[in-house]
PDB file of C-alpha atoms and ligand atoms in Angstrom:
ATOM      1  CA  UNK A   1      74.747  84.210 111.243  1.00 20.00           C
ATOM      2  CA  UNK A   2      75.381  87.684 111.773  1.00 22.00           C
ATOM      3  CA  UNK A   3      78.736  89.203 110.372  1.00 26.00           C
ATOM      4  CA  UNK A   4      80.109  90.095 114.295  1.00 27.00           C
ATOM      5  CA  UNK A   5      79.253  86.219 114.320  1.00 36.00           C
ATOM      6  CA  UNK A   6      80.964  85.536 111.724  1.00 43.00           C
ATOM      7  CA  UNK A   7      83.412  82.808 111.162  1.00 46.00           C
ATOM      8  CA  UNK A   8      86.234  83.029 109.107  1.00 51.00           C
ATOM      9  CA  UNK A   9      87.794  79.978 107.138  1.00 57.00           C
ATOM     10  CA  UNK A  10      91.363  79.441 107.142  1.00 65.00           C
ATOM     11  CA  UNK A  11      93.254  77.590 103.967  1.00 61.00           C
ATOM     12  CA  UNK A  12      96.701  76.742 104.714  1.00 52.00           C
ATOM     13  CA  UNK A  13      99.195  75.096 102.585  1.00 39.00           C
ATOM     14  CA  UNK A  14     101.563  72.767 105.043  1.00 34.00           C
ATOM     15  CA  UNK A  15     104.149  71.861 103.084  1.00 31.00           C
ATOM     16  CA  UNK A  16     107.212  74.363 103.943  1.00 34.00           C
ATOM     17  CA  UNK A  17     104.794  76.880 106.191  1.00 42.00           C
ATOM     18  CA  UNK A  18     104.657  77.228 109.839  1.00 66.00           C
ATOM     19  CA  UNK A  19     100.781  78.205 109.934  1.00 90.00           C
ATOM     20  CA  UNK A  20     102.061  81.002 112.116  1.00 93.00           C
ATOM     21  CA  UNK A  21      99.451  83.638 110.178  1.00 95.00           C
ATOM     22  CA  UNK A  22      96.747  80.956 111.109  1.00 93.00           C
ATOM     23  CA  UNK A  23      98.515  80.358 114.846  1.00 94.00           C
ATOM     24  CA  UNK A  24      98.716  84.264 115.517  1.00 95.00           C
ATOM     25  CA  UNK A  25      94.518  84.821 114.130  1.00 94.00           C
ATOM     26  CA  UNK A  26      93.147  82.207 116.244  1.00 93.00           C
ATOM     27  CA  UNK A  27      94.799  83.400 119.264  1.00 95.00           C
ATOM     28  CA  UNK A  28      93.323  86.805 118.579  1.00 95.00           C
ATOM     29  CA  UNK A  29      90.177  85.321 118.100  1.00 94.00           C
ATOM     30  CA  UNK A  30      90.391  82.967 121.691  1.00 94.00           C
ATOM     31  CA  UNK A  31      91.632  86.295 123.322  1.00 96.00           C
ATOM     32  CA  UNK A  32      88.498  88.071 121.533  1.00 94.00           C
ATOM     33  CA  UNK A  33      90.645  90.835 119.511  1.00 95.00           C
ATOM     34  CA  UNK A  34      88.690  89.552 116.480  1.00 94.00           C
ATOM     35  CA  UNK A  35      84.858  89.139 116.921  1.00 93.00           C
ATOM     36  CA  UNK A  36      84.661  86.130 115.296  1.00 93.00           C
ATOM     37  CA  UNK A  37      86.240  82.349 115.127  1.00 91.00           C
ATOM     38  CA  UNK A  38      87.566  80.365 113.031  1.00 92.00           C
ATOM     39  CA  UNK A  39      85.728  76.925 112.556  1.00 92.00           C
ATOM     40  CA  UNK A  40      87.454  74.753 109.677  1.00 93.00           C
ATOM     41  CA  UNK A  41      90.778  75.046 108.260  1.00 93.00           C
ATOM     42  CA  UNK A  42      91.262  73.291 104.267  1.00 92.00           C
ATOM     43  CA  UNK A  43      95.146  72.382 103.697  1.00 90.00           C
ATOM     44  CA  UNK A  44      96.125  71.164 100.489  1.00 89.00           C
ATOM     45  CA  UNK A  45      98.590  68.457 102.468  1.00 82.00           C
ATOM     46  CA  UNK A  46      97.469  67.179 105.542  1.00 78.00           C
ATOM     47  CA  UNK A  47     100.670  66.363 107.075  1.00 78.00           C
ATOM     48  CA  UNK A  48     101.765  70.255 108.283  1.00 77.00           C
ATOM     49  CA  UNK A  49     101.863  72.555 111.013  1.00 83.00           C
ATOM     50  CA  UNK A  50      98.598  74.911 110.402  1.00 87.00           C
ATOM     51  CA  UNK A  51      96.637  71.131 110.256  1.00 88.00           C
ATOM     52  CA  UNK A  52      98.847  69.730 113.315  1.00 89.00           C
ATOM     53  CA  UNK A  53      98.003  72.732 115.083  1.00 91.00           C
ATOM     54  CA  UNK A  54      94.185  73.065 113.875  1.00 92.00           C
ATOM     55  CA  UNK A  55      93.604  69.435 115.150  1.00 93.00           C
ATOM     56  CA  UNK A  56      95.328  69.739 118.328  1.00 94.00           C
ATOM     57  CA  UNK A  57      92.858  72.562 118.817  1.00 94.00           C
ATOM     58  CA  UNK A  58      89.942  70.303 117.973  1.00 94.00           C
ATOM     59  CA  UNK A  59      89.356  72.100 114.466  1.00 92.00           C
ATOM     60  CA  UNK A  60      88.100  69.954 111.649  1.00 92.00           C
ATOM     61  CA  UNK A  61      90.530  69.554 108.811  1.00 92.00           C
ATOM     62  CA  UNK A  62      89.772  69.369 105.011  1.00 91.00           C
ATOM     63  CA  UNK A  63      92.143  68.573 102.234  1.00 90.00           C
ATOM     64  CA  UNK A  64      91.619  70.209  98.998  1.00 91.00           C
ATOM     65  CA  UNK A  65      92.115  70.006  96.327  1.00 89.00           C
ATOM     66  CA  UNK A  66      92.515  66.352  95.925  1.00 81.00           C
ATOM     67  CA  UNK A  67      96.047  65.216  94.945  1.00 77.00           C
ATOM     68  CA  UNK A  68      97.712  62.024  93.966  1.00 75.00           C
ATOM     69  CA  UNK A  69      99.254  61.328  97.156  1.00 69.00           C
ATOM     70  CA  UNK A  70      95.538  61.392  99.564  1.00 67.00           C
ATOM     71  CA  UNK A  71      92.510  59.380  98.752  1.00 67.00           C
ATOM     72  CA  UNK A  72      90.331  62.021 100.946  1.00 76.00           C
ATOM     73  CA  UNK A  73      90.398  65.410  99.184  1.00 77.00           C
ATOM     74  CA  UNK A  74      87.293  67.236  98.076  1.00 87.00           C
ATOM     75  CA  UNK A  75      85.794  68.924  95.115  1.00 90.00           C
ATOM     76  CA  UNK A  76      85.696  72.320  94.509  1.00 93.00           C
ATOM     77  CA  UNK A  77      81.721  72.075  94.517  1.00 95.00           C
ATOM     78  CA  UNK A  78      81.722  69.857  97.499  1.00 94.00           C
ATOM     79  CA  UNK A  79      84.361  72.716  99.278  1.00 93.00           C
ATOM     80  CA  UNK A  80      81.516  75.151  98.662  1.00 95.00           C
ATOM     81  CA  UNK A  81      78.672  73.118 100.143  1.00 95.00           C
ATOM     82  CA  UNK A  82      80.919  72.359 103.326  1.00 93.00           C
ATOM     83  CA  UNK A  83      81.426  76.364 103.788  1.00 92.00           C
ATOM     84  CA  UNK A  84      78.072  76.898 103.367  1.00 93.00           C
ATOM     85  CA  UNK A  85      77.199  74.046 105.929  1.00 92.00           C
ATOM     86  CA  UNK A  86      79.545  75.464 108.416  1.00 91.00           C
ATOM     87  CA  UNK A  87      77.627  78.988 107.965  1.00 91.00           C
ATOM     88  CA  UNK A  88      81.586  80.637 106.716  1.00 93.00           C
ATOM     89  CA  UNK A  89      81.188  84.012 106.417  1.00 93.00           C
ATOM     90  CA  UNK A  90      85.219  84.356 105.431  1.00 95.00           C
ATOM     91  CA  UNK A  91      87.631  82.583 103.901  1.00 95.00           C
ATOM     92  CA  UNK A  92      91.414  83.673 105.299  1.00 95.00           C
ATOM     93  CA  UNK A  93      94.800  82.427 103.075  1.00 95.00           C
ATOM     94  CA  UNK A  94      98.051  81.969 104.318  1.00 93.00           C
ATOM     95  CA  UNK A  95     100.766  80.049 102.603  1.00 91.00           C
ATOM     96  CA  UNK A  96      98.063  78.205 100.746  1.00 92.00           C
ATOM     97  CA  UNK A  97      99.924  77.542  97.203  1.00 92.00           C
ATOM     98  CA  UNK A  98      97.257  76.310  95.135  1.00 93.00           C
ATOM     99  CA  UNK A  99      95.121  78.230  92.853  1.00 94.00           C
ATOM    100  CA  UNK A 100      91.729  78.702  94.043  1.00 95.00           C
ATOM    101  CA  UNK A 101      88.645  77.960  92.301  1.00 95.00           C
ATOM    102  CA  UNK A 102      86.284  79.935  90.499  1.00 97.00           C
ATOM    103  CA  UNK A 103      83.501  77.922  91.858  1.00 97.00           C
ATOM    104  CA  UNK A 104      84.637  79.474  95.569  1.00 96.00           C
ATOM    105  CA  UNK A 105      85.157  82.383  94.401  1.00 97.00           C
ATOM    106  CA  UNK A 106      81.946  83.060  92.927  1.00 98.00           C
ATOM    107  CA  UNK A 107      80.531  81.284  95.746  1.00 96.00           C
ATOM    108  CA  UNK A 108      82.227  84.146  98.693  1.00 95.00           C
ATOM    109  CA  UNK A 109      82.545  87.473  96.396  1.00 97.00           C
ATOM    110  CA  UNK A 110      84.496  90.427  98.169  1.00 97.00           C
ATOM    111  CA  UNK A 111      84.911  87.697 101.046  1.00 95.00           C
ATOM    112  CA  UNK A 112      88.589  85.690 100.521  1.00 95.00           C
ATOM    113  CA  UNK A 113      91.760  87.225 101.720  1.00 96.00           C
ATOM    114  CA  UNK A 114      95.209  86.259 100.902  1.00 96.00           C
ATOM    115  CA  UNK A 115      98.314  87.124 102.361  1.00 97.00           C
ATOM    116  CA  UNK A 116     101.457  87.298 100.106  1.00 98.00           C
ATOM    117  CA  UNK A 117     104.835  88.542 101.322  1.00 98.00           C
ATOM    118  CA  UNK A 118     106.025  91.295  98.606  1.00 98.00           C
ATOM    119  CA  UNK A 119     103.815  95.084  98.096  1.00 98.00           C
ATOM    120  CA  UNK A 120     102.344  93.811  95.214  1.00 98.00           C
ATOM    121  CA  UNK A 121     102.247  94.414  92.502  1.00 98.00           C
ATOM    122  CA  UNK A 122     106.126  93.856  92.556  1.00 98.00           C
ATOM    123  CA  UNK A 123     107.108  90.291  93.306  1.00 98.00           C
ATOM    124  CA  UNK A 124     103.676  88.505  92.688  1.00 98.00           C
ATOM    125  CA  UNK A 125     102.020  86.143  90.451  1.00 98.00           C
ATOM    126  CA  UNK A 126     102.294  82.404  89.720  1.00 97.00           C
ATOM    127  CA  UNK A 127     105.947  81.059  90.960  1.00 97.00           C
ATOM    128  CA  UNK A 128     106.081  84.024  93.643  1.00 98.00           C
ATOM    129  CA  UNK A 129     105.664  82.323  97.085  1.00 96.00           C
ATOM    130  CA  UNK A 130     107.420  81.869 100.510  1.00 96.00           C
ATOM    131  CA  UNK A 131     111.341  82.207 100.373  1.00 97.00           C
ATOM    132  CA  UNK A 132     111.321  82.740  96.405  1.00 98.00           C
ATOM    133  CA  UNK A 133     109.786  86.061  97.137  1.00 98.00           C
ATOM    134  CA  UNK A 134     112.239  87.265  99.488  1.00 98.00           C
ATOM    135  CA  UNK A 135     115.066  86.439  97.358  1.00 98.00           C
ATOM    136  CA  UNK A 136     113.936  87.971  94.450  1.00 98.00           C
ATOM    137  CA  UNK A 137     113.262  91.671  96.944  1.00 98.00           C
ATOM    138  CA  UNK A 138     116.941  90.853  97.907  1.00 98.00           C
ATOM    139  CA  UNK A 139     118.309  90.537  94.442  1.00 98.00           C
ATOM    140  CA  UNK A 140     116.124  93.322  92.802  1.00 98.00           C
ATOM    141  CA  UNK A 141     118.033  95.801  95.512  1.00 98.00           C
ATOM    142  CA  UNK A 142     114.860  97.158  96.107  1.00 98.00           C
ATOM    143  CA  UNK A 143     114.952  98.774  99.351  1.00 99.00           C
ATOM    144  CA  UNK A 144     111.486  98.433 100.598  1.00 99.00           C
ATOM    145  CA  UNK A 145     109.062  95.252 101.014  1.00 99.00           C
ATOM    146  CA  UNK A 146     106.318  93.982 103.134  1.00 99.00           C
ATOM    147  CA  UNK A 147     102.810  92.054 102.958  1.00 98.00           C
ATOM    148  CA  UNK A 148     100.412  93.044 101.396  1.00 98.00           C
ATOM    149  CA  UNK A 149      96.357  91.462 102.250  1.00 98.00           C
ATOM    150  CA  UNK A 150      94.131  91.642  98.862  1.00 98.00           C
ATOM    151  CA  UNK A 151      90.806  89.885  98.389  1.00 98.00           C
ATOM    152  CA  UNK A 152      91.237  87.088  96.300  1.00 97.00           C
ATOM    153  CA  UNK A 153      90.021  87.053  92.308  1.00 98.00           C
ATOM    154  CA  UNK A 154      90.959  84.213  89.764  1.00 98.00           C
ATOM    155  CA  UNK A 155      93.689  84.664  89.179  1.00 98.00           C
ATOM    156  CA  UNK A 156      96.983  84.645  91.652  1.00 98.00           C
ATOM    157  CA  UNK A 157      97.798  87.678  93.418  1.00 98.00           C
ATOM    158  CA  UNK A 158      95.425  90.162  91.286  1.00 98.00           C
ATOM    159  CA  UNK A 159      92.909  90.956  93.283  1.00 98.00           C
ATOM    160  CA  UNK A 160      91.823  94.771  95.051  1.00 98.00           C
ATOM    161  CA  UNK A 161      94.680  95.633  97.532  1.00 99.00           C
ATOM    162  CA  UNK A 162      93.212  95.929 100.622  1.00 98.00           C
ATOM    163  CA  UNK A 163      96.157  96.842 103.161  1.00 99.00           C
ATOM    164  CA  UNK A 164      99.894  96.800 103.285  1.00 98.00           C
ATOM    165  CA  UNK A 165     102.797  97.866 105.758  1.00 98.00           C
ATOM    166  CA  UNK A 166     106.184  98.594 104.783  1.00 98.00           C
ATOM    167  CA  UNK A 167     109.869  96.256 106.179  1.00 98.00           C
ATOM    168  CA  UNK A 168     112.998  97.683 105.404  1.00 98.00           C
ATOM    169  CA  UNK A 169     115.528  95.747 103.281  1.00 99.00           C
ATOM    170  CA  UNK A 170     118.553  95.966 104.953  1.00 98.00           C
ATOM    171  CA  UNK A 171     121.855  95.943 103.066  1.00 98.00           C
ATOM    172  CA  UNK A 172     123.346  92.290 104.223  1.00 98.00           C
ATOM    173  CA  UNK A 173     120.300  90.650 104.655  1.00 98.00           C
ATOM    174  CA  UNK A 174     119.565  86.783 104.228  1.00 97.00           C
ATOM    175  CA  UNK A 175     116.483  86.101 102.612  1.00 97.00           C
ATOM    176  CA  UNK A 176     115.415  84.267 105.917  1.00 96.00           C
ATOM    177  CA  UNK A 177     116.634  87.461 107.687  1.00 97.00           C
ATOM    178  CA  UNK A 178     114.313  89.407 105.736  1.00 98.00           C
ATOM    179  CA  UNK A 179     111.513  86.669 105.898  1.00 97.00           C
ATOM    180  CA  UNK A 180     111.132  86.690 109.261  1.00 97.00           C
ATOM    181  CA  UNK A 181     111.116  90.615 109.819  1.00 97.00           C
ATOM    182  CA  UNK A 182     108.128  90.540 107.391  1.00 98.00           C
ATOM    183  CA  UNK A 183     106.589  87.481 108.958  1.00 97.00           C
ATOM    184  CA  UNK A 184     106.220  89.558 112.413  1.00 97.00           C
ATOM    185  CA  UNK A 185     104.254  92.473 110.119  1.00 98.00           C
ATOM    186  CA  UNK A 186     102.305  89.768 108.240  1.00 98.00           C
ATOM    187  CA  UNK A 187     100.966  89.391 112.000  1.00 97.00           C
ATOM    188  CA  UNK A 188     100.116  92.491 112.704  1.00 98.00           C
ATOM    189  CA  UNK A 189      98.776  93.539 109.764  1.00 98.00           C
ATOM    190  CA  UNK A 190      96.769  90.276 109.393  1.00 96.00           C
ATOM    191  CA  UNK A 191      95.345  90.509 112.649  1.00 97.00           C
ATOM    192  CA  UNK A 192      94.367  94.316 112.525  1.00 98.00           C
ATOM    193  CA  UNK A 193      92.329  93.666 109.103  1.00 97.00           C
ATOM    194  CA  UNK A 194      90.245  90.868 110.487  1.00 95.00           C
ATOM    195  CA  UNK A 195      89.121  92.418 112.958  1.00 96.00           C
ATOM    196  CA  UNK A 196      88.268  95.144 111.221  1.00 97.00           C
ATOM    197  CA  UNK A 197      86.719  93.127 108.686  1.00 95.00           C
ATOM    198  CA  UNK A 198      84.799  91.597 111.507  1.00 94.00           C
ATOM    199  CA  UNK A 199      83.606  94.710 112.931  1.00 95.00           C
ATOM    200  CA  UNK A 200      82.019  95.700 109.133  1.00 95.00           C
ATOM    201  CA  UNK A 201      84.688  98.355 108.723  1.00 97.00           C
ATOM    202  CA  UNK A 202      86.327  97.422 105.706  1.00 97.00           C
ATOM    203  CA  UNK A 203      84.093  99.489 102.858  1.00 98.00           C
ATOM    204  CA  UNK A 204      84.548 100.201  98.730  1.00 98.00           C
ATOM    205  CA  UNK A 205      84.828 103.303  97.229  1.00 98.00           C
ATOM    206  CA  UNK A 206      83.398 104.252  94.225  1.00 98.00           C
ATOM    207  CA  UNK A 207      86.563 103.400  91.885  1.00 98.00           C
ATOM    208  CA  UNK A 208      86.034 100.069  93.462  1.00 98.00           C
ATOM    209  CA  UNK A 209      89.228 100.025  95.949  1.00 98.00           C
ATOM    210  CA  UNK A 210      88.359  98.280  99.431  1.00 98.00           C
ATOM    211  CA  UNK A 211      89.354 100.537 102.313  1.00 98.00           C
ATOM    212  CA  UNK A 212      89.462 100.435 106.500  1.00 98.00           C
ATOM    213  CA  UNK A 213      87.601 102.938 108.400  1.00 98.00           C
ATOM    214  CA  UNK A 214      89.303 103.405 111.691  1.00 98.00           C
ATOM    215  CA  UNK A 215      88.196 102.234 114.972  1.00 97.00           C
ATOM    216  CA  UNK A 216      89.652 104.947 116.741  1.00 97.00           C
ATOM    217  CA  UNK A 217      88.092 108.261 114.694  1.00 97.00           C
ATOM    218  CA  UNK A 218      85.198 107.289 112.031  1.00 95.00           C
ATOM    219  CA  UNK A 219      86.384 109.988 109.700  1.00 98.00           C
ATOM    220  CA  UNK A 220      89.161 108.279 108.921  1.00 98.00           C
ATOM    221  CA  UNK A 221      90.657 105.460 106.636  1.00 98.00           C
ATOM    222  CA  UNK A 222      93.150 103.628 105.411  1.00 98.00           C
TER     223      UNK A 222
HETATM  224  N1  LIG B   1      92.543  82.308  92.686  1.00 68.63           N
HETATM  225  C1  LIG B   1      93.574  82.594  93.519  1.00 68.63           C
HETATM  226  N2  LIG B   1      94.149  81.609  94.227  1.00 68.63           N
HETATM  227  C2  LIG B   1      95.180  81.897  95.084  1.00 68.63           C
HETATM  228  C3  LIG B   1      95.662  83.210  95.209  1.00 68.63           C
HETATM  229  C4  LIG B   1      95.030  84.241  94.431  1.00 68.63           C
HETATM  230  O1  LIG B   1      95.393  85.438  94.521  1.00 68.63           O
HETATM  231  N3  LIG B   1      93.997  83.893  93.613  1.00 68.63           N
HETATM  232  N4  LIG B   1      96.757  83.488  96.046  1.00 68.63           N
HETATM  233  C5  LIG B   1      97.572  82.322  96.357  1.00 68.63           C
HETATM  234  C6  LIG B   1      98.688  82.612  97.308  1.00 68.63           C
HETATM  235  N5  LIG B   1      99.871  83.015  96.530  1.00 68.63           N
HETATM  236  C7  LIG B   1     100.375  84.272  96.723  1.00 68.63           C
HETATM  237  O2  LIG B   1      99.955  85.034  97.626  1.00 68.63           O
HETATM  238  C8  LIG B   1     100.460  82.131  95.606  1.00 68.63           C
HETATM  239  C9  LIG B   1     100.524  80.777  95.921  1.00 68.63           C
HETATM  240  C10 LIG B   1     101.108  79.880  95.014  1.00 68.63           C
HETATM  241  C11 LIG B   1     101.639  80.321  93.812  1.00 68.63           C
HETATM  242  C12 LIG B   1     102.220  79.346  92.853  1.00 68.63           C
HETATM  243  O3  LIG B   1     102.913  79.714  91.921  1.00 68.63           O
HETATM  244  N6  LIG B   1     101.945  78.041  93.092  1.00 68.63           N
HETATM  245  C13 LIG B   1     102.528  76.972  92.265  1.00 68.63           C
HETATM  246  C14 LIG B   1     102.327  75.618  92.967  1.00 68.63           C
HETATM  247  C15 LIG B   1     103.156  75.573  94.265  1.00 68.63           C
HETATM  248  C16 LIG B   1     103.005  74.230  94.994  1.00 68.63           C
HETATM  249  O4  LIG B   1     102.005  73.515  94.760  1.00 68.63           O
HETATM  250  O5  LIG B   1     103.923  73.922  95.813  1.00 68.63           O
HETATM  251  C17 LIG B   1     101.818  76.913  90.915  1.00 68.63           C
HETATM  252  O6  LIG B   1     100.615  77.245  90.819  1.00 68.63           O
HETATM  253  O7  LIG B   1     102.509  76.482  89.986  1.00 68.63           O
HETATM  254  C18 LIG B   1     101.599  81.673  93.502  1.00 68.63           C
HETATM  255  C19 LIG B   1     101.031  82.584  94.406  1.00 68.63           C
HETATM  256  C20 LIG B   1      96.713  81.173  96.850  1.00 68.63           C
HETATM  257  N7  LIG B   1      95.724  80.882  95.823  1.00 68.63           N
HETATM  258  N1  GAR B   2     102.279  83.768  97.764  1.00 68.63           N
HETATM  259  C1  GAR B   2     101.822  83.141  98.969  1.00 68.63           C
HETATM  260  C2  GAR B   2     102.886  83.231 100.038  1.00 68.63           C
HETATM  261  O1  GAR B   2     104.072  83.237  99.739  1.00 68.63           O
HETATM  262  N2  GAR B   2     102.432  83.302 101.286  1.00 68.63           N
HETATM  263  C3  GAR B   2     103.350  83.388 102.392  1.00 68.63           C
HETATM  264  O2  GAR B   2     103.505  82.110 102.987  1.00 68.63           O
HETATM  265  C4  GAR B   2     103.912  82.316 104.340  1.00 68.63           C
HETATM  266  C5  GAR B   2     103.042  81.443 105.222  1.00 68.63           C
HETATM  267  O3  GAR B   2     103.626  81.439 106.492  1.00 68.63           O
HETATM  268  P1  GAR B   2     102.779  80.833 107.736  1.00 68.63           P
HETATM  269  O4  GAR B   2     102.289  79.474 107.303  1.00 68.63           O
HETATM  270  O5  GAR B   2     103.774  80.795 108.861  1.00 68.63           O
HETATM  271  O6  GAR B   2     101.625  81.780 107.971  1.00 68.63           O
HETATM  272  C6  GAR B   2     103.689  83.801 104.663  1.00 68.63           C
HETATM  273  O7  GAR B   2     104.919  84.509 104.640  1.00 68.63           O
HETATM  274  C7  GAR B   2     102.807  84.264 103.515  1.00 68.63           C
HETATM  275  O8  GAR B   2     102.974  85.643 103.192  1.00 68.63           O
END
């Protein structure tokens, strides 16, 4: 399957989350902004918008990991083998808010993305998800947040930076003020590295940092 082939896999954690990252990559990919398609999504609770929304669209859903709550979860072994069956080239998180497993991550090296909602380093790490990151931006006074996309390592929010874009914090903003102005960049910027990633311009340098190599002029990167 080659790479401009290649189909990304999209986690997505369903209990408070829209899937609006997962909602706003497939349309690129139906609209053919990203060369590529998504062809499973795994959701930790299968009751949620991103797996609502993946089966409407006629996407298989898998649960993992397994919880107390679903007979029909999955292994982390057996999450590798179904990858590998559907020929995943990527795996995409967004809102997924379990730890993933060394077995996949050893299994897809330099090829899992996260999105988290803070410029990490600042606000990351276990307990820093959804809302609970925007409040603690608001109540730190810093000034400046946004997402930040890193390739995923074993630990939460760790891994090699890949891309970020800066929101303003405004003075009397709500955390779900400020959530949703960085939602619409999480978009954006989400969007714009697929496809890049899809079009084999995302490269390492030396000191190991992944970086983007414009579309528009070669000699340049970001
Ligand atoms: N191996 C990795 N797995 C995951 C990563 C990662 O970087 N490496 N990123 C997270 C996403 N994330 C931030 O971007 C994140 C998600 C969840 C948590 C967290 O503290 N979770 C709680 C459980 C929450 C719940 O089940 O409702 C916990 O572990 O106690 C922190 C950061 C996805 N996986
Ligand atoms: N630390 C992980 C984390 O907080 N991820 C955040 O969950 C939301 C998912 O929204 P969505 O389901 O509408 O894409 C996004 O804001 C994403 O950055």
């Amino acid at each position: 399957m080659g790479l401009l082939q290649s189909l990304p896999f999209y986690f997505t954690k369903c209990i408070v989350w829209e899937g609006s990252n997962f909602r706003s990559i497939h349309e690129a990919c139906l609209r053919g902004s990203i060369h590529g398609d998504i062809v499973v999504v795994v959701t930790s609770k299968q009751g949620c918008g991103g797996a609502d929304y993946a089966r409407d669209k006629g996407l298989p859903v898998i649960l993992f990991p397994k919880n107390k709550l679903e007979a029909d979860g999955i292994s982390p072994a057996d999450l590798v083998a179904t990858l590998r069956s559907f020929e995943v080239d990527f795996v995409l998180l967004a809102g997924y808010l379990k730890l993933i497993p060394a077995e996949l991550i050893q299994a897809y090296p330099r090829s899992i993305l996260n999105i988290h909602p803070s410029l990490l380093p600042a606000f990351g790490g276990k307990g820093n998800y959804g809302m609970k990151v925007h409040k603690a931006v608001i109540a730190s006074g810093a000034r400046y947040t946004g997402p930040t996309i890193h390739f995923v390592d074993e630990h939460y929010d760790t891994g090699r930076i890949l891309a970020q874009r800066v929101v303003p914090v405004l003075a009397k903003d709500t955390a779900e003020e400020l959530a949703a102005r960085v939602l619409r960049e999480e978009h954006r910027i989400y969007v714009e590295v697929i496809t890049a990633l899809c079009e084999d311009r995302v490269i390492w340098r030396e000191d190991g940092v992944p970086i983007i190599r414009s579309k528009e002029n070669p000699n340049e990167y970001s």
